[in-house]
mmCIF file of C-alpha atoms and ligand atoms in Angstrom:
data_model
loop_
_atom_site.group_PDB
_atom_site.id
_atom_site.type_symbol
_atom_site.label_atom_id
_atom_site.label_comp_id
_atom_site.label_asym_id
_atom_site.label_seq_id
_atom_site.Cartn_x
_atom_site.Cartn_y
_atom_site.Cartn_z
ATOM 1 C CA MET A 1070 179.368 84.225 101.756
ATOM 2 C CA PRO A 1071 176.274 86.018 103.127
ATOM 3 C CA TYR A 1072 173.137 84.670 101.617
ATOM 4 C CA ARG A 1073 170.981 86.765 99.281
ATOM 5 C CA PHE A 1074 167.588 88.174 100.225
ATOM 6 C CA GLY A 1075 165.295 85.428 99.002
ATOM 7 C CA THR A 1076 167.370 82.693 100.614
ATOM 8 C CA LEU A 1077 167.401 84.683 103.926
ATOM 9 C CA ALA A 1078 163.585 85.262 103.653
ATOM 10 C CA ILE A 1079 162.962 81.491 103.558
ATOM 11 C CA HIS A 1080 165.657 80.314 106.080
ATOM 12 C CA ALA A 1081 167.005 82.998 108.398
ATOM 13 C CA GLY A 1082 166.152 82.566 112.106
ATOM 14 C CA GLN A 1083 164.654 79.086 111.557
ATOM 15 C CA GLN A 1084 166.041 75.662 112.506
ATOM 16 C CA PRO A 1085 164.156 72.333 112.226
ATOM 17 C CA ASP A 1086 162.350 71.819 115.598
ATOM 18 C CA PRO A 1087 164.876 70.039 117.762
ATOM 19 C CA SER A 1088 162.367 67.703 119.489
ATOM 20 C CA THR A 1089 160.526 66.464 116.334
ATOM 21 C CA GLY A 1090 162.447 67.592 113.226
ATOM 22 C CA ALA A 1091 159.416 69.669 112.070
ATOM 23 C CA ILE A 1092 160.813 71.824 109.255
ATOM 24 C CA MET A 1093 158.397 74.667 110.150
ATOM 25 C CA THR A 1094 158.808 76.561 113.443
ATOM 26 C CA PRO A 1095 155.924 75.392 115.704
ATOM 27 C CA ILE A 1096 153.385 77.799 117.240
ATOM 28 C CA TYR A 1097 154.561 77.679 120.836
ATOM 29 C CA GLN A 1098 151.209 78.420 122.374
ATOM 30 C CA THR A 1099 152.395 78.672 125.940
ATOM 31 C CA SER A 1100 152.667 81.365 128.619
ATOM 32 C CA THR A 1101 155.467 79.775 130.665
ATOM 33 C CA TYR A 1102 158.342 77.283 130.615
ATOM 34 C CA VAL A 1103 159.202 74.569 133.075
ATOM 35 C CA GLN A 1104 162.557 75.040 134.814
ATOM 36 C CA GLU A 1105 164.718 72.148 136.022
ATOM 37 C CA ALA A 1106 165.787 74.203 139.092
ATOM 38 C CA PRO A 1107 165.238 77.851 139.925
ATOM 39 C CA GLY A 1108 166.979 79.796 137.211
ATOM 40 C CA ARG A 1109 167.971 76.570 135.222
ATOM 41 C CA HIS A 1110 165.982 76.779 132.000
ATOM 42 C CA LYS A 1111 166.282 76.526 128.215
ATOM 43 C CA GLY A 1112 166.477 80.208 127.512
ATOM 44 C CA HIS A 1113 162.766 81.070 128.011
ATOM 45 C CA GLU A 1114 161.158 81.932 131.340
ATOM 46 C CA TYR A 1115 157.915 83.769 130.621
ATOM 47 C CA ALA A 1116 156.285 84.460 127.286
ATOM 48 C CA ARG A 1117 155.759 88.136 127.647
ATOM 49 C CA VAL A 1118 159.523 88.363 127.531
ATOM 50 C CA THR A 1119 160.371 85.707 124.952
ATOM 51 C CA ASN A 1120 158.573 83.045 122.920
ATOM 52 C CA PRO A 1121 160.364 80.646 120.505
ATOM 53 C CA THR A 1122 158.033 81.420 117.623
ATOM 54 C CA ARG A 1123 158.615 85.033 118.156
ATOM 55 C CA SER A 1124 162.346 84.571 118.482
ATOM 56 C CA ALA A 1125 162.444 82.821 115.101
ATOM 57 C CA LEU A 1126 160.541 85.682 113.594
ATOM 58 C CA GLU A 1127 162.892 88.200 115.074
ATOM 59 C CA GLY A 1128 165.901 86.312 113.720
ATOM 60 C CA ASN A 1129 164.309 86.294 110.329
ATOM 61 C CA LEU A 1130 163.385 90.047 110.179
ATOM 62 C CA ALA A 1131 166.776 91.142 111.607
ATOM 63 C CA ALA A 1132 168.504 89.233 108.730
ATOM 64 C CA LEU A 1133 166.174 90.825 106.174
ATOM 65 C CA GLU A 1134 166.929 94.343 107.463
ATOM 66 C CA ARG A 1135 170.732 93.591 107.785
ATOM 67 C CA ALA A 1136 170.206 94.332 111.582
ATOM 68 C CA GLU A 1137 171.822 92.787 114.630
ATOM 69 C CA HIS A 1138 168.450 92.771 116.305
ATOM 70 C CA ALA A 1139 164.782 92.762 115.643
ATOM 71 C CA VAL A 1140 162.137 93.294 118.391
ATOM 72 C CA CYS A 1141 158.504 92.389 117.548
ATOM 73 C CA PHE A 1142 155.421 94.162 118.771
ATOM 74 C CA SER A 1143 151.714 93.507 118.700
ATOM 75 C CA SER A 1144 151.263 96.312 116.144
ATOM 76 C CA GLY A 1145 153.268 98.934 114.151
ATOM 77 C CA VAL A 1146 152.112 101.715 116.439
ATOM 78 C CA ALA A 1147 153.272 99.647 119.487
ATOM 79 C CA GLY A 1148 156.774 99.601 117.937
ATOM 80 C CA ILE A 1149 156.665 103.405 117.386
ATOM 81 C CA ASP A 1150 155.407 103.841 121.000
ATOM 82 C CA ALA A 1151 158.356 101.706 122.274
ATOM 83 C CA ILE A 1152 160.767 103.841 120.357
ATOM 84 C CA LEU A 1153 159.429 107.115 121.640
ATOM 85 C CA LYS A 1154 159.517 105.782 125.310
ATOM 86 C CA GLY A 1155 163.257 105.592 124.810
ATOM 87 C CA LEU A 1156 163.218 109.423 124.795
ATOM 88 C CA ARG A 1157 162.843 111.770 127.832
ATOM 89 C CA PRO A 1158 160.300 114.671 128.529
ATOM 90 C CA GLY A 1159 161.682 117.748 126.876
ATOM 91 C CA ASP A 1160 163.252 115.847 123.991
ATOM 92 C CA HIS A 1161 162.510 117.169 120.449
ATOM 93 C CA VAL A 1162 161.656 114.987 117.451
ATOM 94 C CA ILE A 1163 161.632 116.175 113.853
ATOM 95 C CA ALA A 1164 159.240 114.190 111.663
ATOM 96 C CA THR A 1165 158.214 114.305 108.070
ATOM 97 C CA ASN A 1166 155.077 116.244 107.381
ATOM 98 C CA ASP A 1167 153.615 113.623 105.089
ATOM 99 C CA LEU A 1168 153.288 110.580 107.214
ATOM 100 C CA TYR A 1169 150.989 107.808 108.497
ATOM 101 C CA GLY A 1170 147.988 109.392 110.264
ATOM 102 C CA GLY A 1171 148.237 107.092 113.321
ATOM 103 C CA THR A 1172 151.909 108.087 113.836
ATOM 104 C CA TYR A 1173 150.877 111.779 113.780
ATOM 105 C CA ARG A 1174 148.121 111.018 116.322
ATOM 106 C CA LEU A 1175 150.513 109.091 118.597
ATOM 107 C CA PHE A 1176 153.024 111.948 118.518
ATOM 108 C CA ARG A 1177 150.676 114.846 119.056
ATOM 109 C CA GLN A 1178 147.901 113.324 121.190
ATOM 110 C CA VAL A 1179 149.844 110.843 123.353
ATOM 111 C CA PHE A 1180 153.486 111.911 123.592
ATOM 112 C CA GLU A 1181 153.115 115.751 123.450
ATOM 113 C CA PRO A 1182 151.077 115.687 126.715
ATOM 114 C CA PHE A 1183 153.978 113.670 128.326
ATOM 115 C CA GLY A 1184 156.408 116.422 127.406
ATOM 116 C CA LEU A 1185 157.947 115.338 124.060
ATOM 117 C CA ARG A 1186 158.012 118.026 121.367
ATOM 118 C CA PHE A 1187 157.556 117.548 117.635
ATOM 119 C CA SER A 1188 158.170 119.584 114.469
ATOM 120 C CA PHE A 1189 156.778 118.333 111.117
ATOM 121 C CA VAL A 1190 158.769 119.475 108.171
ATOM 122 C CA ASP A 1191 159.057 118.610 104.438
ATOM 123 C CA MET A 1192 162.170 116.549 104.724
ATOM 124 C CA ARG A 1193 162.826 116.719 101.025
ATOM 125 C CA ASP A 1194 164.273 120.114 102.059
ATOM 126 C CA LEU A 1195 167.400 119.522 104.120
ATOM 127 C CA ALA A 1196 167.695 123.211 104.900
ATOM 128 C CA ALA A 1197 164.180 123.026 106.434
ATOM 129 C CA VAL A 1198 165.302 120.060 108.578
ATOM 130 C CA GLU A 1199 168.475 122.006 109.715
ATOM 131 C CA ALA A 1200 166.227 125.158 110.503
ATOM 132 C CA ALA A 1201 163.960 122.957 112.658
ATOM 133 C CA LEU A 1202 166.897 121.587 114.789
ATOM 134 C CA THR A 1203 167.056 122.596 118.471
ATOM 135 C CA PRO A 1204 169.596 121.724 121.120
ATOM 136 C CA SER A 1205 167.153 119.145 122.498
ATOM 137 C CA THR A 1206 166.523 117.453 119.050
ATOM 138 C CA ARG A 1207 167.101 113.697 119.664
ATOM 139 C CA LEU A 1208 165.458 111.900 116.819
ATOM 140 C CA LEU A 1209 164.545 112.294 113.106
ATOM 141 C CA TRP A 1210 161.389 110.301 112.134
ATOM 142 C CA ILE A 1211 161.439 109.439 108.387
ATOM 143 C CA GLU A 1212 158.955 107.754 106.184
ATOM 144 C CA THR A 1213 159.955 107.137 102.606
ATOM 145 C CA PRO A 1214 158.211 106.772 100.292
ATOM 146 C CA THR A 1215 155.819 108.958 102.204
ATOM 147 C CA ASN A 1216 152.193 108.207 102.856
ATOM 148 C CA PRO A 1217 150.087 108.968 100.889
ATOM 149 C CA LEU A 1218 151.971 111.259 98.469
ATOM 150 C CA LEU A 1219 154.838 108.760 97.687
ATOM 151 C CA ARG A 1220 157.486 111.462 98.082
ATOM 152 C CA LEU A 1221 161.072 110.300 98.356
ATOM 153 C CA LEU A 1222 163.314 111.349 101.239
ATOM 154 C CA ASP A 1223 167.065 110.926 101.087
ATOM 155 C CA ILE A 1224 167.844 108.595 103.999
ATOM 156 C CA ARG A 1225 171.730 108.785 103.614
ATOM 157 C CA ALA A 1226 171.664 112.592 103.422
ATOM 158 C CA LEU A 1227 169.400 112.974 106.515
ATOM 159 C CA ALA A 1228 171.431 110.413 108.426
ATOM 160 C CA ASP A 1229 174.596 112.329 107.651
ATOM 161 C CA LEU A 1230 172.976 115.462 108.868
ATOM 162 C CA ALA A 1231 171.772 113.773 112.062
ATOM 163 C CA ARG A 1232 174.963 111.839 112.841
ATOM 164 C CA SER A 1233 177.173 114.906 112.927
ATOM 165 C CA ARG A 1234 174.939 116.250 115.698
ATOM 166 C CA GLY A 1235 174.449 113.058 117.716
ATOM 167 C CA ILE A 1236 170.786 112.801 116.601
ATOM 168 C CA ASP A 1237 169.342 109.241 116.034
ATOM 169 C CA VAL A 1238 167.362 108.424 112.866
ATOM 170 C CA ALA A 1239 164.304 106.161 112.692
ATOM 171 C CA VAL A 1240 162.856 105.132 109.375
ATOM 172 C CA ASP A 1241 159.339 103.806 108.946
ATOM 173 C CA ASN A 1242 160.103 101.313 106.213
ATOM 174 C CA THR A 1243 156.540 99.923 105.950
ATOM 175 C CA PHE A 1244 155.918 101.111 102.375
ATOM 176 C CA ALA A 1245 159.294 99.996 100.917
ATOM 177 C CA THR A 1246 159.849 96.694 102.861
ATOM 178 C CA PRO A 1247 163.392 95.468 103.431
ATOM 179 C CA TYR A 1248 163.253 93.895 99.922
ATOM 180 C CA LEU A 1249 163.233 97.343 98.316
ATOM 181 C CA GLN A 1250 165.222 99.335 100.800
ATOM 182 C CA GLN A 1251 167.411 98.678 103.877
ATOM 183 C CA PRO A 1252 167.719 101.915 105.906
ATOM 184 C CA LEU A 1253 170.396 100.678 108.324
ATOM 185 C CA THR A 1254 172.749 100.288 105.468
ATOM 186 C CA LEU A 1255 172.122 103.943 104.527
ATOM 187 C CA GLY A 1256 172.978 105.192 108.031
ATOM 188 C CA ALA A 1257 169.658 104.960 109.935
ATOM 189 C CA ASP A 1258 169.697 103.723 113.597
ATOM 190 C CA LEU A 1259 166.229 102.270 113.796
ATOM 191 C CA VAL A 1260 163.798 100.684 111.313
ATOM 192 C CA LEU A 1261 160.139 100.378 112.078
ATOM 193 C CA HIS A 1262 157.606 98.220 110.132
ATOM 194 C CA SER A 1263 153.954 97.842 110.454
ATOM 195 C CA ALA A 1264 154.205 94.082 109.788
ATOM 196 C CA THR A 1265 150.440 94.206 109.288
ATOM 197 C CA LYS A 1266 151.173 95.391 105.699
ATOM 198 C CA TYR A 1267 153.695 93.751 103.339
ATOM 199 C CA ILE A 1268 155.634 91.635 105.885
ATOM 200 C CA GLY A 1269 152.393 89.752 106.863
ATOM 201 C CA GLY A 1270 151.219 90.256 103.357
ATOM 202 C CA HIS A 1271 147.844 88.643 103.551
ATOM 203 C CA SER A 1272 145.682 91.078 105.517
ATOM 204 C CA ASP A 1273 145.138 88.548 108.324
ATOM 205 C CA LEU A 1274 147.083 89.997 111.225
ATOM 206 C CA ILE A 1275 148.270 93.127 113.107
ATOM 207 C CA GLY A 1276 151.991 93.226 113.988
ATOM 208 C CA GLY A 1277 155.085 95.485 114.251
ATOM 209 C CA VAL A 1278 158.823 95.211 114.374
ATOM 210 C CA VAL A 1279 161.752 97.499 115.194
ATOM 211 C CA CYS A 1280 165.088 96.533 113.896
ATOM 212 C CA THR A 1281 168.481 98.017 115.044
ATOM 213 C CA SER A 1282 172.202 97.289 115.281
ATOM 214 C CA ASN A 1283 172.597 99.808 118.091
ATOM 215 C CA GLU A 1284 173.022 97.898 121.435
ATOM 216 C CA ALA A 1285 171.755 100.818 123.547
ATOM 217 C CA TRP A 1286 168.505 100.974 121.541
ATOM 218 C CA HIS A 1287 168.208 97.214 121.492
ATOM 219 C CA GLU A 1288 168.403 97.104 125.319
ATOM 220 C CA LYS A 1289 165.783 99.990 125.571
ATOM 221 C CA LEU A 1290 163.367 98.082 123.272
ATOM 222 C CA ARG A 1291 163.783 94.721 125.117
ATOM 223 C CA PHE A 1292 163.069 96.567 128.408
ATOM 224 C CA GLN A 1293 159.871 98.036 126.850
ATOM 225 C CA VAL A 1294 158.761 94.585 125.726
ATOM 226 C CA LYS A 1295 159.325 93.200 129.196
ATOM 227 C CA SER A 1296 157.827 96.238 131.051
ATOM 228 C CA THR A 1297 154.914 97.263 128.851
ATOM 229 C CA GLY A 1298 154.081 93.949 127.128
ATOM 230 C CA ALA A 1299 152.813 94.938 123.687
ATOM 231 C CA VAL A 1300 153.839 91.528 122.261
ATOM 232 C CA PRO A 1301 152.418 89.557 119.293
ATOM 233 C CA GLY A 1302 150.885 86.139 119.994
ATOM 234 C CA PRO A 1303 152.652 83.055 118.695
ATOM 235 C CA MET A 1304 149.913 82.430 116.005
ATOM 236 C CA ASP A 1305 150.531 85.894 114.642
ATOM 237 C CA CYS A 1306 154.257 85.351 114.704
ATOM 238 C CA PHE A 1307 153.930 82.136 112.801
ATOM 239 C CA LEU A 1308 151.782 83.922 110.144
ATOM 240 C CA MET A 1309 154.362 86.763 109.795
ATOM 241 C CA LEU A 1310 157.129 84.104 109.436
ATOM 242 C CA ARG A 1311 154.984 82.446 106.737
ATOM 243 C CA GLY A 1312 154.597 85.878 105.135
ATOM 244 C CA THR A 1313 158.234 86.758 104.887
ATOM 245 C CA LYS A 1314 158.977 83.534 102.960
ATOM 246 C CA THR A 1315 157.291 85.004 99.848
ATOM 247 C CA LEU A 1316 158.132 88.694 100.547
ATOM 248 C CA HIS A 1317 160.545 88.953 97.570
ATOM 249 C CA LEU A 1318 158.161 87.168 95.194
ATOM 250 C CA ARG A 1319 155.129 89.242 96.245
ATOM 251 C CA MET A 1320 157.079 92.554 96.089
ATOM 252 C CA GLU A 1321 158.233 91.850 92.505
ATOM 253 C CA ARG A 1322 154.630 91.387 91.441
ATOM 254 C CA HIS A 1323 153.361 94.387 93.475
ATOM 255 C CA CYS A 1324 156.014 96.609 91.868
ATOM 256 C CA ALA A 1325 155.369 95.277 88.256
ATOM 257 C CA ASN A 1326 151.534 95.703 88.677
ATOM 258 C CA ALA A 1327 151.954 99.228 90.320
ATOM 259 C CA ARG A 1328 154.128 100.297 87.435
ATOM 260 C CA ARG A 1329 151.411 99.252 84.916
ATOM 261 C CA VAL A 1330 148.692 100.920 87.018
ATOM 262 C CA ALA A 1331 150.661 104.194 87.276
ATOM 263 C CA ASP A 1332 151.402 104.235 83.492
ATOM 264 C CA PHE A 1333 147.747 103.559 82.798
ATOM 265 C CA LEU A 1334 146.555 106.365 85.080
ATOM 266 C CA ALA A 1335 149.076 108.784 83.761
ATOM 267 C CA GLN A 1336 147.794 108.665 80.275
ATOM 268 C CA HIS A 1337 144.036 108.565 81.241
ATOM 269 C CA PRO A 1338 142.174 111.753 80.266
ATOM 270 C CA LYS A 1339 140.091 111.701 83.503
ATOM 271 C CA VAL A 1340 143.080 111.516 85.848
ATOM 272 C CA GLY A 1341 144.851 114.649 87.152
ATOM 273 C CA ARG A 1342 148.142 114.033 88.965
ATOM 274 C CA VAL A 1343 149.663 110.578 89.557
ATOM 275 C CA HIS A 1344 152.051 110.009 92.429
ATOM 276 C CA TYR A 1345 154.416 107.096 91.800
ATOM 277 C CA PRO A 1346 158.219 107.124 92.109
ATOM 278 C CA GLY A 1347 158.564 104.757 89.208
ATOM 279 C CA LEU A 1348 157.317 107.239 86.723
ATOM 280 C CA PRO A 1349 160.331 108.902 85.108
ATOM 281 C CA SER A 1350 158.503 112.320 85.381
ATOM 282 C CA ASP A 1351 158.084 111.864 89.156
ATOM 283 C CA PRO A 1352 160.198 114.307 91.193
ATOM 284 C CA GLY A 1353 161.410 111.405 93.414
ATOM 285 C CA HIS A 1354 162.328 109.119 90.500
ATOM 286 C CA GLU A 1355 166.072 109.654 90.492
ATOM 287 C CA LEU A 1356 166.462 109.295 94.268
ATOM 288 C CA ALA A 1357 164.254 106.232 94.137
ATOM 289 C CA ARG A 1358 166.512 104.644 91.644
ATOM 290 C CA ARG A 1359 169.441 105.192 93.844
ATOM 291 C CA GLN A 1360 167.842 104.268 97.192
ATOM 292 C CA MET A 1361 165.404 101.472 96.338
ATOM 293 C CA ARG A 1362 165.583 98.157 94.304
ATOM 294 C CA ASP A 1363 162.253 98.915 92.736
ATOM 295 C CA PHE A 1364 159.456 101.471 93.238
ATOM 296 C CA GLY A 1365 156.875 99.684 95.432
ATOM 297 C CA GLY A 1366 153.207 98.793 95.194
ATOM 298 C CA MET A 1367 151.486 102.056 96.269
ATOM 299 C CA VAL A 1368 150.102 104.614 93.880
ATOM 300 C CA SER A 1369 148.096 107.749 94.586
ATOM 301 C CA PHE A 1370 146.286 110.089 92.283
ATOM 302 C CA THR A 1371 143.691 112.834 91.740
ATOM 303 C CA LEU A 1372 141.143 113.172 89.070
ATOM 304 C CA ALA A 1373 141.244 115.931 86.456
ATOM 305 C CA ASP A 1374 137.799 117.058 87.995
ATOM 306 C CA ASP A 1375 139.071 117.141 91.568
ATOM 307 C CA ARG A 1376 135.726 117.449 93.336
ATOM 308 C CA ILE A 1377 135.567 115.004 96.321
ATOM 309 C CA GLU A 1378 132.212 113.574 95.000
ATOM 310 C CA LYS A 1379 133.952 112.444 91.793
ATOM 311 C CA ALA A 1380 136.747 110.742 93.817
ATOM 312 C CA VAL A 1381 134.198 109.027 96.029
ATOM 313 C CA ALA A 1382 132.335 107.847 92.912
ATOM 314 C CA VAL A 1383 135.507 106.142 91.686
ATOM 315 C CA MET A 1384 136.266 104.565 95.047
ATOM 316 C CA THR A 1385 132.778 103.154 95.296
ATOM 317 C CA SER A 1386 132.684 101.825 91.684
ATOM 318 C CA THR A 1387 135.674 99.509 91.637
ATOM 319 C CA ARG A 1388 134.916 95.754 91.803
ATOM 320 C CA VAL A 1389 138.414 94.154 92.164
ATOM 321 C CA PHE A 1390 139.917 97.026 94.255
ATOM 322 C CA ALA A 1391 138.093 96.830 97.627
ATOM 323 C CA LEU A 1392 137.376 100.183 99.534
ATOM 324 C CA ALA A 1393 139.345 99.704 102.730
ATOM 325 C CA GLU A 1394 142.145 101.145 104.869
ATOM 326 C CA SER A 1395 145.490 99.386 105.143
ATOM 327 C CA LEU A 1396 147.789 98.185 102.317
ATOM 328 C CA GLY A 1397 150.367 95.609 101.475
ATOM 329 C CA GLY A 1398 148.192 92.484 101.223
ATOM 330 C CA VAL A 1399 147.901 90.298 98.192
ATOM 331 C CA GLU A 1400 144.560 91.866 97.258
ATOM 332 C CA SER A 1401 144.234 95.315 95.718
ATOM 333 C CA LEU A 1402 142.692 98.147 97.908
ATOM 334 C CA ILE A 1403 141.450 101.647 97.263
ATOM 335 C CA GLU A 1404 140.943 104.318 99.823
ATOM 336 C CA HIS A 1405 140.366 108.002 100.561
ATOM 337 C CA PRO A 1406 143.256 109.233 102.789
ATOM 338 C CA ALA A 1407 141.555 112.521 103.852
ATOM 339 C CA SER A 1408 138.630 110.675 105.508
ATOM 340 C CA MET A 1409 140.153 107.250 106.302
ATOM 341 C CA THR A 1410 143.846 106.662 106.968
ATOM 342 C CA HIS A 1411 144.707 110.400 107.518
ATOM 343 C CA GLY A 1412 141.452 111.583 109.075
ATOM 344 C CA SER A 1413 143.269 112.128 112.403
ATOM 345 C CA ILE A 1414 145.458 114.869 110.825
ATOM 346 C CA PRO A 1415 143.740 118.178 110.985
ATOM 347 C CA ALA A 1416 142.468 119.562 107.537
ATOM 348 C CA GLU A 1417 144.865 122.565 107.719
ATOM 349 C CA ALA A 1418 147.850 120.344 108.447
ATOM 350 C CA ARG A 1419 146.844 117.980 105.663
ATOM 351 C CA ARG A 1420 146.527 120.809 103.121
ATOM 352 C CA ALA A 1421 149.754 122.442 104.270
ATOM 353 C CA ALA A 1422 151.568 119.119 103.601
ATOM 354 C CA GLY A 1423 149.926 119.031 100.031
ATOM 355 C CA LEU A 1424 147.458 116.278 100.790
ATOM 356 C CA ASP A 1425 144.434 117.087 98.673
ATOM 357 C CA ASP A 1426 141.010 116.126 99.993
ATOM 358 C CA SER A 1427 140.310 114.453 96.586
ATOM 359 C CA LEU A 1428 143.391 112.284 96.634
ATOM 360 C CA ILE A 1429 142.814 108.548 95.986
ATOM 361 C CA ARG A 1430 145.290 105.968 97.276
ATOM 362 C CA LEU A 1431 145.787 102.462 95.757
ATOM 363 C CA SER A 1432 147.521 99.457 97.331
ATOM 364 C CA VAL A 1433 148.175 97.490 94.141
ATOM 365 C CA GLY A 1434 147.887 93.735 94.764
ATOM 366 C CA VAL A 1435 149.262 90.776 92.983
ATOM 367 C CA GLU A 1436 146.222 89.942 90.906
ATOM 368 C CA ASP A 1437 146.414 89.752 87.113
ATOM 369 C CA VAL A 1438 147.204 93.279 86.054
ATOM 370 C CA GLU A 1439 144.828 93.327 83.164
ATOM 371 C CA ASP A 1440 141.921 92.774 85.574
ATOM 372 C CA LEU A 1441 143.112 95.636 87.682
ATOM 373 C CA LEU A 1442 143.512 97.964 84.678
ATOM 374 C CA GLU A 1443 140.020 97.089 83.445
ATOM 375 C CA ASP A 1444 138.526 97.624 86.821
ATOM 376 C CA LEU A 1445 140.039 101.115 87.171
ATOM 377 C CA ASP A 1446 139.020 101.888 83.561
ATOM 378 C CA GLN A 1447 135.353 101.053 84.182
ATOM 379 C CA ALA A 1448 135.290 102.982 87.510
ATOM 380 C CA LEU A 1449 136.752 106.115 85.769
ATOM 381 C CA GLU A 1450 134.199 105.789 82.986
ATOM 382 C CA ARG A 1451 131.516 106.503 85.632
ATOM 383 C CA VAL A 1452 132.778 109.963 86.470
HETATM 384 C C1 LIG B 2076 149.821 100.898 109.192
HETATM 385 C C2 LIG B 2076 150.945 101.759 109.289
HETATM 386 C C3 LIG B 2076 151.507 102.038 110.616
HETATM 387 C C4 LIG B 2076 150.827 101.442 111.905
HETATM 388 O O1 LIG B 2076 150.930 100.052 111.990
HETATM 389 P P1 LIG B 2076 149.805 99.185 112.703
HETATM 390 O O2 LIG B 2076 150.294 97.790 112.442
HETATM 391 O O3 LIG B 2076 148.463 99.425 111.988
HETATM 392 O O4 LIG B 2076 149.771 99.519 114.116
HETATM 393 C C5 LIG B 2076 152.701 102.739 110.758
HETATM 394 N N1 LIG B 2076 153.240 103.314 109.646
HETATM 395 C C6 LIG B 2076 152.832 103.047 108.378
HETATM 396 C C7 LIG B 2076 153.458 103.638 107.141
HETATM 397 C C8 LIG B 2076 151.585 102.355 108.220
HETATM 398 O O5 LIG B 2076 151.170 102.141 106.936
#
């Protein structure tokens, strides 16, 4: 019997330390490993290539994503970078037009000058994705729920469209986490996480991971790790491994709190639009029910009076929600995508994708929800 998620989260990839019996995987703070004779070693030669703490984390994350392999990186963007280096100049990528600003910057400002080509389309519209296909399209880049508008993209439908044409599919699963959604089981080839967010879960590290069951991709990713060296240190791997042990517990509370926050905002007279797939009125609700276990901890909204100054007044008036970039930690955060996380996307491109300059994004933490609601209420009272 395969174990269920919570059991895997706590045990997968980890054995008691063979030399001491320590139940927790040690932080192997070492750069190299002594060999008995040249080439005779215990499976590790040099820590850029492998480290036992990192290997345990990789075993754990692969199990959570139902993948054969997980390859860890020093950040989420380093993982995206490694995937794109698996392509060749001239290759074409179709990406969702509502995505993490750093991903957009990496695509447009780092990889376009090296000859990769990108189209950004609203992937809710399969016909628009088909219209953007070219003979050199090699990869679909999907984020769902999207950032920051929390739109739902149909992973299975997009994977079916891609597979029939020999195109690979990568899903940035940072917002959903493997607890809520496992893209490989829906037909994707690659899953990327910024482990900085929910996987780490405590806003105390930067990390990334790419999961795949495709052997050719796994080989390419291992080659990137060895050749370009964007690896996480053992201490950060230890912290990520500690983080995944409570991923299922944290996500249950993140989701429950976000649902209460979205309901509260939806009925508040000073609030305009609320984006949260858990709201029955949300356009992505039905798809989210099919594709996800629950609706996640991210909520975004506009004010009824959508002047930017008003949004800024709310963001600077909260006391529990801290004004900061990032997401997925135990503490609640509030931010302004247009000037913070998505500032590297040009204003015209943001507006074309429907990202309003007055949009406010919340990462709903795991505090007592009444304190979160009271905090938002007093901040909204000020505008
Ligand atoms: C933060 C984030 C990234 C980038 O990850 P880093 O760990 O900051 O490099 C990529 N995708 C999404 C959806 C993110 O939120």
